[in-house]
Structures are given as structure tokens and as C-alpha cells.
Short mmCIF file of C-alpha atoms in Angstrom, two decimals:
data_model
loop_
_atom_site.label_atom_id
_atom_site.label_comp_id
_atom_site.label_asym_id
_atom_site.label_seq_id
_atom_site.Cartn_x
_atom_site.Cartn_y
_atom_site.Cartn_z
CA UNK D 1 -39.16 -85.04 35.09
CA UNK D 2 -41.27 -86.52 32.29
CA UNK D 3 -43.00 -89.89 32.29
CA UNK D 4 -40.48 -91.22 29.77
CA UNK D 5 -37.57 -90.24 32.06
CA UNK D 6 -39.20 -92.00 34.95
CA UNK D 7 -39.69 -95.09 32.80
CA UNK D 8 -36.09 -94.98 31.64
CA UNK D 9 -34.82 -94.54 35.17
CA UNK D 10 -37.02 -97.38 36.35
CA UNK D 11 -35.64 -99.69 33.68
CA UNK D 12 -32.07 -98.55 34.33
CA UNK D 13 -32.36 -99.09 38.07
CA UNK D 14 -33.76 -102.56 37.52
CA UNK D 15 -30.93 -103.36 35.13
CA UNK D 16 -28.32 -102.27 37.70
CA UNK D 17 -29.30 -104.98 40.15
CA UNK D 18 -32.98 -104.81 40.95
CA UNK D 19 -35.16 -107.87 41.17
CA UNK D 20 -35.58 -109.06 37.62
CA UNK D 21 -35.75 -112.77 38.36
CA UNK D 22 -35.51 -115.12 35.41
CA UNK D 23 -38.61 -117.26 36.02
CA UNK D 24 -37.66 -119.77 33.34
CA UNK D 25 -34.45 -120.43 35.28
CA UNK D 26 -36.46 -120.71 38.51
CA UNK D 27 -38.76 -123.36 36.98
CA UNK D 28 -35.89 -125.38 35.57
CA UNK D 29 -33.85 -125.18 38.79
CA UNK D 30 -36.94 -126.14 40.80
CA UNK D 31 -37.76 -129.18 38.65
CA UNK D 32 -34.22 -130.53 38.77
CA UNK D 33 -33.35 -129.67 42.38
CA UNK D 34 -36.83 -130.67 43.60
CA UNK D 35 -36.57 -134.04 41.90
CA UNK D 36 -33.11 -134.66 43.34
CA UNK D 37 -34.40 -133.70 46.81
CA UNK D 38 -37.42 -135.98 46.37
CA UNK D 39 -35.13 -138.93 45.69
CA UNK D 40 -32.75 -137.98 48.49
CA UNK D 41 -35.52 -137.47 51.05
CA UNK D 42 -37.64 -140.49 50.22
CA UNK D 43 -35.03 -143.04 49.08
CA UNK D 44 -31.48 -142.17 50.12
CA UNK D 45 -32.14 -140.79 53.63
CA UNK D 46 -34.16 -143.84 54.75
CA UNK D 47 -31.44 -146.12 53.38
CA UNK D 48 -28.72 -144.19 55.22
CA UNK D 49 -30.52 -143.93 58.56
CA UNK D 50 -31.92 -147.45 58.38
CA UNK D 51 -35.56 -146.55 57.88
CA UNK D 52 -38.24 -147.49 55.42
CA UNK D 53 -39.22 -145.69 52.22
CA UNK D 54 -42.87 -145.88 53.29
CA UNK D 55 -42.18 -144.38 56.70
CA UNK D 56 -40.56 -141.37 54.99
CA UNK D 57 -43.44 -141.12 52.53
CA UNK D 58 -45.99 -141.23 55.33
CA UNK D 59 -44.10 -138.65 57.42
CA UNK D 60 -44.04 -136.15 54.55
CA UNK D 61 -47.63 -136.97 53.57
CA UNK D 62 -48.79 -136.25 57.12
CA UNK D 63 -48.31 -132.54 56.39
CA UNK D 64 -51.28 -132.73 54.00
CA UNK D 65 -53.18 -135.78 55.17
CA UNK D 66 -52.80 -135.49 58.94
CA UNK D 67 -51.40 -137.88 61.53
CA UNK D 68 -53.80 -140.67 60.55
CA UNK D 69 -51.51 -141.59 57.64
CA UNK D 70 -48.71 -142.35 60.13
CA UNK D 71 -50.43 -145.45 61.50
CA UNK D 72 -48.76 -148.82 60.81
CA UNK D 73 -48.13 -150.80 58.73
CA UNK D 74 -45.41 -149.01 56.82
CA UNK D 75 -46.55 -150.40 53.50
CA UNK D 76 -47.78 -149.10 50.16
CA UNK D 77 -50.21 -146.18 50.44
CA UNK D 78 -50.91 -144.54 47.07
CA UNK D 79 -52.55 -141.40 48.44
CA UNK D 80 -49.66 -140.92 50.88
CA UNK D 81 -47.16 -141.22 48.03
CA UNK D 82 -49.04 -138.64 45.95
CA UNK D 83 -49.33 -136.30 48.96
CA UNK D 84 -45.59 -136.67 49.71
CA UNK D 85 -44.66 -135.85 46.11
CA UNK D 86 -46.98 -132.83 46.01
CA UNK D 87 -45.68 -131.63 49.38
CA UNK D 88 -42.01 -131.96 48.47
CA UNK D 89 -42.44 -130.28 45.10
CA UNK D 90 -44.55 -127.50 46.63
CA UNK D 91 -42.09 -126.73 49.40
CA UNK D 92 -39.13 -127.01 47.03
CA UNK D 93 -40.77 -124.51 44.66
CA UNK D 94 -41.10 -121.99 47.47
CA UNK D 95 -37.52 -122.66 48.57
CA UNK D 96 -36.21 -122.29 45.00
CA UNK D 97 -37.99 -118.94 44.64
CA UNK D 98 -36.45 -117.72 47.90
CA UNK D 99 -33.02 -118.91 46.79
CA UNK D 100 -33.40 -117.21 43.39
CA UNK D 101 -34.46 -113.93 45.01
CA UNK D 102 -31.55 -113.97 47.45
CA UNK D 103 -28.73 -115.05 45.13
CA UNK D 104 -30.03 -113.35 41.98
CA UNK D 105 -27.16 -112.26 39.72
CA UNK D 106 -24.55 -113.27 42.26
CA UNK D 107 -22.72 -115.63 39.95
CA UNK D 108 -22.36 -119.39 39.86
CA UNK D 109 -20.12 -119.74 42.94
CA UNK D 110 -22.39 -117.55 45.06
CA UNK D 111 -25.37 -119.47 43.70
CA UNK D 112 -23.93 -122.78 44.84
CA UNK D 113 -22.54 -121.61 48.18
CA UNK D 114 -25.44 -119.28 48.98
CA UNK D 115 -27.94 -121.93 47.95
CA UNK D 116 -26.22 -124.50 50.17
CA UNK D 117 -26.31 -122.10 53.12
CA UNK D 118 -29.97 -121.34 52.49
CA UNK D 119 -30.66 -125.08 52.22
CA UNK D 120 -29.08 -125.57 55.63
CA UNK D 121 -31.17 -122.68 56.93
CA UNK D 122 -34.32 -124.31 55.59
CA UNK D 123 -33.32 -127.48 57.43
CA UNK D 124 -32.92 -125.53 60.66
CA UNK D 125 -36.30 -123.87 60.19
CA UNK D 126 -37.95 -127.19 59.31
CA UNK D 127 -36.54 -129.22 62.13
CA UNK D 128 -36.15 -126.69 64.91
CA UNK D 129 -39.22 -124.50 64.42
CA UNK D 130 -41.86 -126.38 62.51
CA UNK D 131 -41.52 -129.44 64.74
CA UNK D 132 -43.56 -127.44 67.24
CA UNK D 133 -46.50 -127.92 64.87
CA UNK D 134 -45.46 -131.27 63.39
CA UNK D 135 -43.57 -133.12 66.16
CA UNK D 136 -43.35 -136.32 64.11
CA UNK D 137 -40.57 -134.73 62.01
CA UNK D 138 -38.16 -134.54 64.92
CA UNK D 139 -37.58 -138.27 64.35
CA UNK D 140 -35.96 -137.42 61.00
CA UNK D 141 -33.52 -134.93 62.45
CA UNK D 142 -30.50 -136.79 61.13
CA UNK D 143 -27.32 -135.48 59.48
CA UNK D 144 -28.42 -137.17 56.24
CA UNK D 145 -31.52 -134.94 56.13
CA UNK D 146 -29.37 -131.83 56.66
CA UNK D 147 -27.10 -132.97 53.83
CA UNK D 148 -30.14 -133.47 51.57
CA UNK D 149 -31.21 -129.88 52.29
CA UNK D 150 -27.71 -128.56 51.57
CA UNK D 151 -27.54 -130.51 48.29
CA UNK D 152 -30.97 -129.20 47.30
CA UNK D 153 -29.99 -125.60 48.06
CA UNK D 154 -26.64 -125.82 46.27
CA UNK D 155 -28.30 -127.39 43.25
CA UNK D 156 -31.20 -124.92 43.15
CA UNK D 157 -28.87 -121.92 43.54
CA UNK D 158 -26.23 -123.18 41.15
CA UNK D 159 -28.74 -124.20 38.50
CA UNK D 160 -30.59 -120.92 38.79
CA UNK D 161 -27.40 -118.91 38.30
CA UNK D 162 -26.22 -121.17 35.48
CA UNK D 163 -29.56 -120.97 33.64
CA UNK D 164 -30.31 -117.32 34.37
CA UNK D 165 -30.36 -115.10 31.31
CA UNK D 166 -28.60 -111.80 31.92
CA UNK D 167 -30.27 -110.16 28.95
CA UNK D 168 -32.87 -107.45 29.29
CA UNK D 169 -35.50 -106.49 26.78
CA UNK D 170 -36.27 -102.83 26.27
CA UNK D 171 -40.01 -102.25 26.33
CA UNK D 172 -41.51 -100.97 23.10
CA UNK D 173 -41.67 -97.20 23.04
CA UNK D 174 -38.69 -96.62 25.31
CA UNK D 175 -35.55 -94.72 24.36
CA UNK D 176 -37.42 -92.77 21.69
CA UNK D 177 -38.52 -95.74 19.59
CA UNK D 178 -42.17 -95.85 18.36
#
């Protein structure tokens, strides 16, 4: 087997369903789904469960800033807001990458349904495992938070599949070209 055959087989096997993730689609899905989740988590969930925007901000910010940021009053705290935004976008980027890797080339319906299921799984991991390390989050274990995770996952998966380019470029020099 020559090196060119190995290269061709490698490209062919990747084209048949290997992991060629469309990173442009990941970035776009992350920005949109992450922003929607940010609004849901910091604005909608507190309104639904009867909490305060600043309590939600401080809870999320405590992942980066520590428990000191949780102290009352639940009022404006610029550093906490920045930390909450960075935390949510960071975690949502990781979640979007996982979703893209799992549902890659599964189609729009699988992207939405698979993403929603993965979003619910992320909720379970967040609120039933990570609360061992961050017990303050158990207070936010409400159905509205689970719904926010499901919406995020469905959006990230659906957007990724919708935006994903199913075109492959042949590397220069392959298939006998110079």
C-alpha cells in the first residue's frame, strides 16, 4: 500500500462519517445558543422561580470568584456579572462542542432531539454531581433550570446541524492532481 493510497483511504473514511466537525457551525451555534441560555439562566429562570437576577448572577459567578460573592445584599456587582457571563459562555462552548461531536451529521431532527437530550443530561450532571463541589447550586434545582438546559441543547444541536457544511475539500496533491 503506497502513501497516496493511505491518504486516499484516510480521506474516504473521514468522508463516510468520521469526525470532520464544522467548527464555523460550532462557533455560530455556541454564540446563539449560549446567548439564549445566558438570558434564560440569568433573567427568565429567576423571574419564573421568584428569585432575583443578582442572586442568579452571584450563584454563577461563585464558580470563578468563590463563595464570598454570595454574601448579601443581592445588588449590582460588576465583577460578578462579568464572571457569570464568562462562566456561562465558557461552559456553553464546551457543551456545544460535545453536542456537535455527538450529533455530527445526524440531520436537523437528530440535532434538535439529541441536543435536547444532551442538554437534559448536562442539567443532571450539573445539579446531581457537581453540587458535591458547589452545594450552593442545589438551590437552583428547579424545573425551569432543566427547561433552560433542554432549550440550550436543542438550539445548539439544531443550529449546528442547520449550519453545518456537508462539503469536503480534497487536499492538494490527492487523487493524482499536482
